[in-house]
Tab-separated table of C-alpha atoms (C1' of nucleotides) in Angstrom:
chain	number	residue	atom	x	y	z
A	1	MET	CA	39.763	27.338	-0.442
A	2	TYR	CA	36.095	26.527	-0.499
A	3	ARG	CA	33.037	28.676	-0.805
A	4	LEU	CA	30.168	27.550	1.362
A	5	LEU	CA	26.654	28.748	1.979
A	6	VAL	CA	25.095	28.353	5.405
A	7	ALA	CA	21.334	28.598	5.317
A	8	ASP	CA	19.784	28.642	8.758
A	9	ASP	CA	17.384	30.948	10.455
A	10	HIS	CA	19.134	30.881	13.800
A	11	PRO	CA	21.872	33.480	13.805
A	12	LEU	CA	23.598	31.768	16.670
A	13	PHE	CA	23.782	28.470	14.962
A	14	ARG	CA	24.984	30.089	11.778
A	15	GLU	CA	27.759	31.759	13.676
A	16	ALA	CA	28.817	28.542	15.302
A	17	MET	CA	28.815	26.789	11.990
A	18	VAL	CA	30.819	29.514	10.351
A	19	ALA	CA	33.279	29.346	13.185
A	20	VAL	CA	33.743	25.639	12.762
A	21	ILE	CA	34.304	26.079	9.067
A	22	SER	CA	36.715	28.944	9.296
A	23	ARG	CA	38.721	27.075	11.864
A	24	GLY	CA	38.649	23.686	10.215
A	25	LEU	CA	38.761	24.664	6.577
A	26	SER	CA	41.142	27.540	6.645
A	27	GLY	CA	40.858	29.947	3.797
A	28	SER	CA	37.277	29.023	3.113
A	29	GLU	CA	34.699	31.667	2.543
A	30	THR	CA	31.189	31.439	3.907
A	31	LEU	CA	28.012	33.118	2.857
A	32	GLU	CA	24.940	33.133	5.027
A	33	ALA	CA	21.227	33.091	4.469
A	34	ALA	CA	18.479	33.288	7.055
A	35	SER	CA	15.724	32.030	4.811
A	36	LEU	CA	15.203	29.830	1.837
A	37	ALA	CA	14.421	32.808	-0.332
A	38	ALA	CA	17.682	34.400	0.696
A	39	ALA	CA	19.552	31.194	0.025
A	40	ILE	CA	18.109	30.943	-3.444
A	41	GLY	CA	19.021	34.540	-4.040
A	42	VAL	CA	22.577	33.851	-2.984
A	43	VAL	CA	23.046	30.804	-5.159
A	44	ALA	CA	21.571	32.666	-8.090
A	45	GLN	CA	24.341	35.210	-7.837
A	46	HIS	CA	27.157	32.912	-6.853
A	47	ASP	CA	27.638	30.110	-9.289
A	48	ASP	CA	30.995	29.271	-7.818
A	49	LEU	CA	29.774	27.848	-4.540
A	50	ASP	CA	31.109	24.463	-3.534
A	51	LEU	CA	28.502	23.418	-1.038
A	52	ALA	CA	25.367	24.543	0.703
A	53	LEU	CA	24.416	23.643	4.253
A	54	LEU	CA	20.670	23.730	4.456
A	55	ASP	CA	18.711	23.730	7.645
A	56	LEU	CA	15.378	21.987	7.627
A	57	GLY	CA	12.861	24.167	9.351
A	58	LEU	CA	13.496	27.419	7.620
A	59	PRO	CA	10.478	29.636	8.105
A	60	ASP	CA	9.722	29.927	4.416
A	61	ALA	CA	10.318	26.284	3.586
A	62	GLU	CA	8.352	23.517	5.122
A	63	GLY	CA	10.787	20.685	5.518
A	64	LEU	CA	12.086	18.969	2.457
A	65	SER	CA	10.330	21.209	0.005
A	66	GLY	CA	13.046	23.703	0.743
A	67	LEU	CA	15.609	21.232	-0.433
A	68	ALA	CA	13.616	20.573	-3.545
A	69	GLN	CA	13.370	24.249	-4.323
A	70	LEU	CA	17.005	24.897	-3.696
A	71	ARG	CA	18.061	21.972	-5.839
A	72	GLN	CA	15.732	23.173	-8.492
A	73	ALA	CA	17.193	26.627	-8.398
A	74	ALA	CA	20.732	25.313	-8.561
A	75	PRO	CA	21.019	21.676	-9.592
A	76	TRP	CA	24.769	22.008	-9.847
A	77	LEU	CA	25.147	22.842	-6.172
A	78	PRO	CA	25.724	20.010	-3.712
A	79	VAL	CA	23.549	20.409	-0.661
A	80	VAL	CA	23.995	18.955	2.783
A	81	ILE	CA	21.030	18.887	5.082
A	82	VAL	CA	21.593	20.099	8.611
A	83	SER	CA	18.736	19.220	10.840
A	84	ALA	CA	17.614	18.484	14.334
A	85	GLU	CA	15.385	15.768	13.044
A	86	GLN	CA	16.825	12.335	12.502
A	87	HIS	CA	13.977	10.300	11.157
A	88	LYS	CA	15.275	7.708	8.773
A	89	GLN	CA	12.559	8.397	6.293
A	90	THR	CA	13.362	12.069	6.157
A	91	ILE	CA	16.986	11.324	5.514
A	92	LEU	CA	16.206	8.915	2.726
A	93	GLU	CA	13.871	11.358	1.096
A	94	ALA	CA	16.489	14.061	1.325
A	95	LEU	CA	18.942	11.834	-0.499
A	96	ASN	CA	16.274	11.075	-2.995
A	97	LEU	CA	15.932	14.778	-3.597
A	98	GLY	CA	19.598	15.023	-4.332
A	99	ALA	CA	21.158	15.901	-1.005
A	100	VAL	CA	24.728	14.703	-0.708
A	101	GLY	CA	24.660	14.385	3.032
A	102	TYR	CA	22.652	14.702	6.210
A	103	ILE	CA	24.210	16.135	9.336
A	104	PRO	CA	22.294	16.052	12.609
A	105	LYS	CA	22.619	19.212	14.604
A	106	SER	CA	23.732	17.117	17.509
A	107	THR	CA	26.909	16.143	15.718
A	108	PRO	CA	30.022	17.096	17.704
A	109	ARG	CA	32.320	19.667	16.191
A	110	ASP	CA	35.078	17.388	15.040
A	111	ALA	CA	32.687	14.895	13.481
A	112	LEU	CA	30.937	17.771	11.786
A	113	LEU	CA	34.162	18.939	10.294
A	114	ALA	CA	34.966	15.465	9.081
A	115	ALA	CA	31.548	15.249	7.535
A	116	LEU	CA	32.046	18.490	5.656
A	117	GLN	CA	35.406	17.405	4.362
A	118	GLN	CA	33.868	14.159	3.283
A	119	VAL	CA	31.149	15.759	1.181
A	120	LEU	CA	33.532	18.354	-0.204
A	121	ALA	CA	35.603	15.428	-1.390
A	122	GLY	CA	32.637	14.124	-3.265
A	123	GLN	CA	31.519	11.534	-0.760
A	124	VAL	CA	28.153	11.250	0.890
A	125	TYR	CA	27.869	11.715	4.607
A	126	LEU	CA	25.163	10.160	6.712
A	127	PRO	CA	24.780	9.894	10.463
A	128	PRO	CA	26.340	6.613	11.588
A	129	ASP	CA	23.180	5.259	13.133
A	130	ILE	CA	21.215	5.397	9.933
A	131	MET	CA	23.787	3.303	8.149
A	132	ARG	CA	23.663	0.471	10.589
A	133	GLY	CA	19.965	0.110	10.904
A	134	SER	CA	18.145	-2.439	8.853
A	135	GLN	CA	17.570	-2.011	5.131
A	136	PRO	CA	15.956	1.262	4.188
A	137	GLY	CA	12.768	-0.330	3.050
A	138	SER	CA	12.256	-2.891	5.724
A	139	ALA	CA	10.601	-2.356	9.043
A	140	ALA	CA	10.750	1.360	8.545
A	141	PRO	CA	8.665	3.440	10.885
A	142	PRO	CA	5.479	4.509	9.124
A	143	PRO	CA	7.286	6.834	6.764
A	144	THR	CA	4.707	9.325	5.681
A	145	PRO	CA	1.875	8.718	7.979
A	146	SER	CA	-0.152	11.770	8.249
A	147	GLN	CA	0.387	13.907	5.196
A	148	LEU	CA	-2.016	11.882	3.127
A	149	ALA	CA	-4.515	12.089	5.910
A	150	SER	CA	-4.444	15.844	5.767
A	151	LEU	CA	-5.861	15.869	2.276
A	152	THR	CA	-9.453	16.839	1.825
A	153	GLY	CA	-11.915	14.610	0.057
A	154	LYS	CA	-11.690	16.204	-3.337
A	155	GLN	CA	-7.955	16.392	-3.094
A	156	ARG	CA	-7.765	12.683	-2.446
A	157	GLU	CA	-10.034	12.108	-5.364
A	158	VAL	CA	-7.846	14.173	-7.661
A	159	LEU	CA	-4.760	12.409	-6.380
A	160	ALA	CA	-6.308	9.060	-7.179
A	161	HIS	CA	-6.633	10.118	-10.785
A	162	MET	CA	-3.143	11.528	-10.869
A	163	VAL	CA	-1.861	8.171	-9.724
A	164	LYS	CA	-3.478	6.598	-12.732
A	165	GLY	CA	-1.356	8.766	-14.965
A	166	GLU	CA	-4.057	11.163	-16.058
A	167	SER	CA	-3.378	14.742	-17.074
A	168	ASN	CA	-5.063	17.687	-15.430
A	169	LYS	CA	-7.292	18.045	-18.442
A	170	MET	CA	-8.448	14.442	-18.233
A	171	ILE	CA	-9.083	14.666	-14.543
A	172	ALA	CA	-11.167	17.759	-15.088
A	173	TYR	CA	-13.208	15.887	-17.659
A	174	ARG	CA	-13.670	12.846	-15.455
A	175	LEU	CA	-14.672	14.792	-12.375
A	176	ASP	CA	-16.600	17.285	-14.422
A	177	ILE	CA	-14.901	20.333	-13.014
A	178	ALA	CA	-12.762	23.010	-14.680
A	179	GLU	CA	-9.124	22.363	-15.364
A	180	THR	CA	-8.211	25.380	-13.293
A	181	THR	CA	-9.940	23.790	-10.373
A	182	VAL	CA	-7.924	20.655	-10.862
A	183	LYS	CA	-4.805	22.776	-10.840
A	184	THR	CA	-5.880	24.333	-7.592
A	185	HIS	CA	-6.275	20.906	-6.050
A	186	VAL	CA	-2.987	19.686	-7.444
A	187	SER	CA	-1.150	22.660	-6.021
A	188	ALA	CA	-2.711	22.048	-2.641
A	189	ILE	CA	-1.742	18.397	-2.811
A	190	LEU	CA	1.862	19.169	-3.654
A	191	ARG	CA	2.035	21.636	-0.805
A	192	LYS	CA	0.580	19.249	1.728
A	193	LEU	CA	2.700	16.377	0.566
A	194	ARG	CA	5.713	18.630	0.576
A	195	VAL	CA	6.881	17.757	-2.848
A	196	SER	CA	7.563	19.911	-5.825
A	197	SER	CA	6.239	17.972	-8.737
A	198	ARG	CA	3.318	15.847	-9.728
A	199	VAL	CA	5.556	12.854	-10.298
A	200	GLN	CA	6.877	12.950	-6.761
A	201	ALA	CA	3.389	13.231	-5.376
A	202	ILE	CA	2.344	10.220	-7.394
A	203	LEU	CA	5.291	8.146	-6.261
A	204	LEU	CA	4.666	9.119	-2.666
A	205	ALA	CA	1.005	8.290	-2.898
A	206	SER	CA	1.392	5.030	-4.731
A	207	GLU	CA	3.970	3.757	-2.296
A	208	ARG	CA	1.189	3.434	0.178
A	209	ASP	CA	-1.867	3.831	-1.902
A	210	ASP	CA	-3.887	2.305	0.891
A	211	ALA	CA	-4.740	5.851	1.795
A	212	VAL	CA	-5.958	6.636	-1.679
A	213	ARG	CA	-8.105	3.655	-2.450
B	1	MET	CA	-11.859	10.609	-57.993
B	2	TYR	CA	-9.796	9.433	-55.056
B	3	ARG	CA	-6.495	7.670	-54.885
B	4	LEU	CA	-6.291	5.068	-52.151
B	5	LEU	CA	-3.673	2.683	-50.901
B	6	VAL	CA	-4.677	-0.678	-49.526
B	7	ALA	CA	-1.986	-2.237	-47.384
B	8	ASP	CA	-2.794	-5.787	-46.358
B	9	ASP	CA	-0.921	-9.017	-46.632
B	10	HIS	CA	-3.942	-11.087	-47.568
B	11	PRO	CA	-4.455	-10.877	-51.325
B	12	LEU	CA	-8.021	-11.972	-50.986
B	13	PHE	CA	-8.910	-9.298	-48.552
B	14	ARG	CA	-7.159	-6.703	-50.655
B	15	GLU	CA	-9.187	-7.729	-53.634
B	16	ALA	CA	-12.410	-7.559	-51.723
B	17	MET	CA	-11.534	-4.135	-50.429
B	18	VAL	CA	-10.598	-2.887	-53.853
B	19	ALA	CA	-13.859	-4.213	-55.180
B	20	VAL	CA	-15.826	-2.341	-52.568
B	21	ILE	CA	-13.983	0.832	-53.350
B	22	SER	CA	-14.253	0.642	-57.094
B	23	ARG	CA	-17.933	-0.045	-56.818
B	24	GLY	CA	-18.725	2.476	-54.143
B	25	LEU	CA	-16.353	5.264	-55.085
B	26	SER	CA	-16.514	5.136	-58.823
B	27	GLY	CA	-13.561	6.585	-60.610
B	28	SER	CA	-11.254	6.007	-57.704
B	29	GLU	CA	-7.876	4.481	-58.170
B	30	THR	CA	-6.399	1.976	-55.779
B	31	LEU	CA	-2.823	0.967	-55.152
B	32	GLU	CA	-1.938	-2.129	-53.202
B	33	ALA	CA	0.829	-3.164	-50.884
B	34	ALA	CA	1.372	-6.529	-49.237
B	35	SER	CA	3.775	-5.348	-46.619
B	36	LEU	CA	4.632	-2.267	-44.640
B	37	ALA	CA	7.841	-1.835	-46.563
B	38	ALA	CA	5.925	-1.922	-49.812
B	39	ALA	CA	3.414	0.540	-48.470
B	40	ILE	CA	6.122	2.957	-47.479
B	41	GLY	CA	7.659	2.552	-50.894
B	42	VAL	CA	4.360	3.368	-52.520
B	43	VAL	CA	3.665	6.464	-50.490
B	44	ALA	CA	7.185	7.671	-51.127
B	45	GLN	CA	6.483	7.692	-54.846
B	46	HIS	CA	2.890	8.835	-54.762
B	47	ASP	CA	2.441	12.049	-52.918
B	48	ASP	CA	-1.028	12.499	-54.301
B	49	LEU	CA	-2.698	9.756	-52.309
B	50	ASP	CA	-5.842	10.675	-50.442
B	51	LEU	CA	-5.991	7.871	-47.938
B	52	ALA	CA	-4.246	4.712	-46.817
B	53	LEU	CA	-5.981	1.670	-45.410
B	54	LEU	CA	-3.548	-0.051	-43.157
B	55	ASP	CA	-3.954	-3.548	-41.850
B	56	LEU	CA	-2.607	-4.282	-38.410
B	57	GLY	CA	-0.742	-7.541	-38.510
B	58	LEU	CA	1.421	-6.968	-41.507
B	59	PRO	CA	4.319	-9.397	-41.367
B	60	ASP	CA	6.963	-6.703	-41.199
B	61	ALA	CA	5.184	-4.490	-38.698
B	62	GLU	CA	4.328	-5.482	-35.193
B	63	GLY	CA	0.977	-3.959	-34.569
B	64	LEU	CA	0.881	-0.236	-34.154
B	65	SER	CA	4.520	0.285	-34.896
B	66	GLY	CA	3.564	-0.087	-38.551
B	67	LEU	CA	1.251	2.858	-38.184
B	68	ALA	CA	3.932	4.879	-36.517
B	69	GLN	CA	6.379	4.131	-39.293
B	70	LEU	CA	3.941	4.890	-42.034
B	71	ARG	CA	2.898	8.157	-40.446
B	72	GLN	CA	6.506	9.036	-40.055
B	73	ALA	CA	7.210	8.279	-43.698
B	74	ALA	CA	4.230	10.294	-44.863
B	75	PRO	CA	2.753	12.581	-42.231
B	76	TRP	CA	0.539	14.230	-44.800
B	77	LEU	CA	-1.277	11.008	-45.569
B	78	PRO	CA	-4.423	10.179	-43.622
B	79	VAL	CA	-4.400	6.581	-42.475
B	80	VAL	CA	-7.292	4.398	-41.514
B	81	ILE	CA	-6.564	1.273	-39.550
B	82	VAL	CA	-8.246	-1.878	-40.751
B	83	SER	CA	-7.968	-4.637	-38.243
B	84	ALA	CA	-9.474	-7.793	-36.891
B	85	GLU	CA	-8.637	-6.671	-33.422
B	86	GLN	CA	-11.028	-4.440	-31.593
B	87	HIS	CA	-9.408	-3.816	-28.269
B	88	LYS	CA	-10.334	-0.423	-27.055
B	89	GLN	CA	-6.839	0.317	-25.964
B	90	THR	CA	-5.443	-0.434	-29.401
B	91	ILE	CA	-7.930	1.864	-31.030
B	92	LEU	CA	-7.115	4.706	-28.719
B	93	GLU	CA	-3.430	4.257	-29.281
B	94	ALA	CA	-3.954	4.230	-33.006
B	95	LEU	CA	-5.739	7.556	-32.812
B	96	ASN	CA	-2.980	8.811	-30.631
B	97	LEU	CA	-0.543	7.907	-33.376
B	98	GLY	CA	-2.507	9.930	-35.861
B	99	ALA	CA	-4.894	7.477	-37.429
B	100	VAL	CA	-8.061	9.122	-38.696
B	101	GLY	CA	-10.197	6.056	-38.281
B	102	TYR	CA	-10.401	2.460	-37.202
B	103	ILE	CA	-12.403	-0.033	-39.216
B	104	PRO	CA	-12.944	-3.541	-37.878
B	105	LYS	CA	-12.625	-6.211	-40.524
B	106	SER	CA	-15.982	-7.474	-39.493
B	107	THR	CA	-17.652	-4.308	-40.737
B	108	PRO	CA	-20.331	-5.027	-43.361
B	109	ARG	CA	-19.725	-3.690	-46.864
B	110	ASP	CA	-22.118	-0.814	-46.799
B	111	ALA	CA	-20.969	0.395	-43.424
B	112	LEU	CA	-17.410	0.088	-44.622
B	113	LEU	CA	-18.165	2.256	-47.591
B	114	ALA	CA	-19.833	4.818	-45.387
B	115	ALA	CA	-16.811	4.802	-43.142
B	116	LEU	CA	-14.469	5.440	-46.048
B	117	GLN	CA	-16.573	8.302	-47.306
B	118	GLN	CA	-16.624	9.722	-43.827
B	119	VAL	CA	-12.860	9.797	-43.464
B	120	LEU	CA	-12.381	11.045	-47.006
B	121	ALA	CA	-14.631	13.900	-46.016
B	122	GLY	CA	-12.305	14.738	-43.166
B	123	GLN	CA	-14.238	13.064	-40.399
B	124	VAL	CA	-12.988	10.407	-38.038
B	125	TYR	CA	-14.573	7.000	-38.122
B	126	LEU	CA	-14.678	4.684	-35.160
B	127	PRO	CA	-16.569	1.462	-34.587
B	128	PRO	CA	-19.838	2.320	-32.875
B	129	ASP	CA	-19.217	0.046	-29.901
B	130	ILE	CA	-16.093	1.879	-28.836
B	131	MET	CA	-17.961	5.107	-28.504
B	132	ARG	CA	-20.459	3.752	-26.106
B	133	GLY	CA	-18.305	1.517	-23.947
B	134	SER	CA	-17.159	2.411	-20.501
B	135	GLN	CA	-14.216	4.651	-19.779
B	136	PRO	CA	-11.141	4.030	-21.865
B	137	GLY	CA	-9.001	3.456	-18.843
B	138	SER	CA	-10.929	0.579	-17.429
B	139	ALA	CA	-10.280	-3.067	-18.102
B	140	ALA	CA	-7.184	-2.370	-20.123
B	141	PRO	CA	-5.340	-5.454	-21.171
B	142	PRO	CA	-1.823	-5.894	-19.816
B	143	PRO	CA	-0.258	-4.276	-22.834
B	144	THR	CA	3.400	-4.104	-21.984
B	145	PRO	CA	5.299	-7.276	-21.675
B	146	SER	CA	8.626	-6.605	-23.224
B	147	GLN	CA	8.729	-3.042	-24.443
B	148	LEU	CA	11.079	-2.219	-21.642
B	149	ALA	CA	13.503	-4.635	-23.202
B	150	SER	CA	13.636	-2.563	-26.349
B	151	LEU	CA	15.159	0.383	-24.540
B	152	THR	CA	18.802	1.136	-25.056
B	153	GLY	CA	21.221	1.380	-22.183
B	154	LYS	CA	21.117	5.106	-21.728
B	155	GLN	CA	17.382	5.152	-22.130
B	156	ARG	CA	17.047	2.651	-19.307
B	157	GLU	CA	19.358	4.754	-17.242
B	158	VAL	CA	17.293	7.863	-17.832
B	159	LEU	CA	14.116	5.985	-17.071
B	160	ALA	CA	15.547	4.819	-13.785
B	161	HIS	CA	16.002	8.419	-12.765
B	162	MET	CA	12.572	9.380	-14.008
B	163	VAL	CA	11.117	6.691	-11.803
B	164	LYS	CA	12.725	8.356	-8.829
B	165	GLY	CA	10.754	11.483	-9.557
B	166	GLU	CA	13.583	13.548	-10.948
B	167	SER	CA	13.081	16.337	-13.449
B	168	ASN	CA	14.853	16.428	-16.773
B	169	LYS	CA	17.143	19.067	-15.410
B	170	MET	CA	18.168	16.983	-12.453
B	171	ILE	CA	18.700	13.915	-14.570
B	172	ALA	CA	20.918	15.929	-16.864
B	173	TYR	CA	22.923	17.025	-13.878
B	174	ARG	CA	23.199	13.541	-12.477
B	175	LEU	CA	24.227	11.916	-15.726
B	176	ASP	CA	26.318	14.899	-16.711
B	177	ILE	CA	24.686	15.392	-20.087
B	178	ALA	CA	22.702	18.287	-21.514
B	179	GLU	CA	19.038	18.689	-20.694
B	180	THR	CA	18.194	18.534	-24.378
B	181	THR	CA	19.823	15.150	-24.538
B	182	VAL	CA	17.711	14.008	-21.653
B	183	LYS	CA	14.668	15.214	-23.538
B	184	THR	CA	15.732	13.231	-26.556
B	185	HIS	CA	15.978	10.116	-24.445
B	186	VAL	CA	12.671	10.795	-22.755
B	187	SER	CA	10.946	11.226	-26.091
B	188	ALA	CA	12.395	7.948	-27.310
B	189	ILE	CA	11.258	6.226	-24.143
B	190	LEU	CA	7.725	7.524	-24.455
B	191	ARG	CA	7.592	6.398	-28.063
B	192	LYS	CA	8.884	2.921	-27.324
B	193	LEU	CA	6.660	2.520	-24.334
B	194	ARG	CA	3.753	3.876	-26.336
B	195	VAL	CA	2.666	6.347	-23.761
B	196	SER	CA	2.133	10.044	-24.032
B	197	SER	CA	3.445	11.422	-20.803
B	198	ARG	CA	6.283	11.000	-18.409
B	199	VAL	CA	3.946	9.996	-15.628
B	200	GLN	CA	2.538	7.115	-17.622
B	201	ALA	CA	6.002	5.932	-18.505
B	202	ILE	CA	6.964	5.994	-14.853
B	203	LEU	CA	3.897	4.091	-13.780
B	204	LEU	CA	4.470	1.534	-16.501
B	205	ALA	CA	8.090	1.118	-15.578
B	206	SER	CA	7.589	0.931	-11.866
B	207	GLU	CA	4.848	-1.629	-12.201
B	208	ARG	CA	7.512	-4.031	-13.269
B	209	ASP	CA	10.649	-2.210	-12.404
B	210	ASP	CA	12.408	-5.522	-12.356
B	211	ALA	CA	13.557	-4.572	-15.827
B	212	VAL	CA	14.972	-1.275	-14.713
B	213	ARG	CA	16.899	-2.272	-11.653
C	1	DA	C1'	-24.592	37.072	12.044
C	2	DA	C1'	-19.946	35.938	11.488
C	3	DT	C1'	-15.983	33.065	10.764
C	4	DG	C1'	-13.539	29.694	8.594
C	5	DG	C1'	-12.951	25.626	5.716
C	6	DC	C1'	-13.868	23.682	1.320
C	7	DC	C1'	-15.009	23.750	-3.457
C	8	DT	C1'	-15.474	26.177	-7.422
C	9	DC	C1'	-13.577	29.127	-11.171
C	10	DC	C1'	-10.917	32.829	-13.220
C	11	DT	C1'	-6.691	35.556	-15.139
C	12	DA	C1'	-1.964	35.991	-15.756
C	13	DC	C1'	2.508	34.369	-15.786
C	14	DC	C1'	6.523	31.401	-15.800
C	15	DA	C1'	8.783	26.873	-15.851
C	16	DA	C1'	8.903	22.237	-17.436
C	17	DG	C1'	7.727	18.736	-20.685
C	18	DG	C1'	7.560	17.043	-25.228
C	19	DG	C1'	7.700	16.911	-30.562
C	20	DA	C1'	10.152	17.912	-35.030
C	21	DG	C1'	14.101	18.311	-37.364
C	22	DG	C1'	18.833	18.642	-38.136
C	23	DA	C1'	23.667	17.668	-37.060
C	24	DG	C1'	28.108	15.571	-35.666
C	25	DG	C1'	30.898	11.821	-33.467
C	26	DC	C1'	31.683	6.991	-32.273
C	27	DC	C1'	31.616	2.217	-33.030
C	28	DG	C1'	30.643	-2.349	-34.841
C	29	DG	C1'	29.037	-5.211	-38.627
C	30	DC	C1'	28.823	-6.008	-43.536
D	1	DG	C1'	35.133	1.549	-46.838
D	2	DC	C1'	30.224	2.425	-45.939
D	3	DC	C1'	26.119	2.064	-43.244
D	4	DG	C1'	23.250	1.906	-39.306
D	5	DG	C1'	22.512	2.345	-34.473
D	6	DC	C1'	23.465	5.025	-30.535
D	7	DC	C1'	24.658	9.087	-28.047
D	8	DT	C1'	25.280	13.720	-28.025
D	9	DC	C1'	23.566	18.542	-28.631
D	10	DC	C1'	21.040	22.282	-30.745
D	11	DT	C1'	16.947	25.405	-32.253
D	12	DC	C1'	12.135	26.309	-32.768
D	13	DC	C1'	7.591	25.667	-31.216
D	14	DC	C1'	3.612	24.253	-28.716
D	15	DT	C1'	1.345	22.073	-24.717
D	16	DT	C1'	1.136	20.995	-20.006
D	17	DG	C1'	2.106	21.820	-15.248
D	18	DG	C1'	2.370	24.817	-11.404
D	19	DT	C1'	2.138	29.299	-8.697
D	20	DA	C1'	-0.062	33.571	-7.282
D	21	DG	C1'	-3.915	35.947	-6.259
D	22	DG	C1'	-8.526	37.083	-6.324
D	23	DA	C1'	-13.436	35.865	-6.037
D	24	DG	C1'	-18.074	33.797	-5.088
D	25	DG	C1'	-21.011	30.074	-3.046
D	26	DC	C1'	-22.055	26.482	0.401
D	27	DC	C1'	-22.120	24.793	4.968
D	28	DA	C1'	-21.084	23.917	9.794
D	29	DT	C1'	-19.605	25.822	14.036
D	30	DT	C1'	-19.678	29.579	17.078
DNA sequence: AATGGCCTCCTACCAAGGGAGGAGGCCGGC
DNA sequence: GCCGGCCTCCTCCCTTGGTAGGAGGCCATT
């Protein structure tokens, strides 16, 4: 009926998930991947998948960057995040990155099944608690507190120029360093901020540019 | 010797300019145009022109859009901007649009002549003060009041996704159109917003995203 | 003295962004 | 009807962005 991909590094959890699916969505086929790289490999060869279940915390994908990479590799593939984490901010960012749902690992089996059916039907599934809380923007727990703090001095400096809309070449000129060096810094920034493009880094940074100024 | 086009809506100024040219560049021929439309008509029929002097503030051309149109109509034709304005930002944008020089109307006759000879020789002429001022980025005037309003529906839609940090590919997926179409829209957006990169467009739009939401 | 972090720079390579130009379909105003 | 704006899509081409990996210099801690 459906073709699903389960990407999780815990074999046990994968098994459980597959069991739930095979029992609840009879006739469905499941593929498995123990790493992000494997998952990307799978989706590259199977363009007929209906849904991917992606665990946050894969060894080769730090958090949401895995989602970004997977979505990049296969924009046509709906992805549901399956995670132990439940921070509101993480969930919102996942949606922002194109996830069609977010399923906490603590979800009971029947609710999990319902959630899967919901996203397979084209809906978005979110844990009930996140939907009832206050507005996404308001009174949110310090969303991205520490990632900016982990940047080194030069990296912060480069980021400040990025936020002004400057190209790598311009930044190099302004800071009087080589463009390749700027690229090095930019790559480091993207990695630390766990995003996959300059634009996302800029948006993240300018949301709370307090840290940059 | 040279064939020049003087596009300015003030007859008096045109005359003065023509006088300077005929005296300083003996043997040169000058054509005149009192509007952008006329200028475009002239260049369409004279493909042997060496240079166009374009006034900003022509009645049928709002500022730099006149330059854009003229350059579009005749990309082979070098254009020097002649303007009363001297805002640094305007000058930079003019160069960005392909102008080969920028001559303030306040320029004394001999300097003006020197400037013309300079651009006819293939050089770029800029008012001396601009070259020495502080960084281009600083103290920029709030340039964009209503450009967002000039965007079409789909363009606004695409921009809204850009602002969320999505790539062209993702936007194409979301809007269910081809990536090339997205690129077309993005190009149009950049042109209308008078910026030269996606990041700048995003920053501009999200400054006052009131227009996008 | 050695280690490790940071900054610098490089090559090489691949993906994404953006411009130019052309083309067809749709729709609304003249 | 025709024309112009908008949306769609394409090809070709170049620039920019980003990753990978290696390398040398500086400096503080150990």
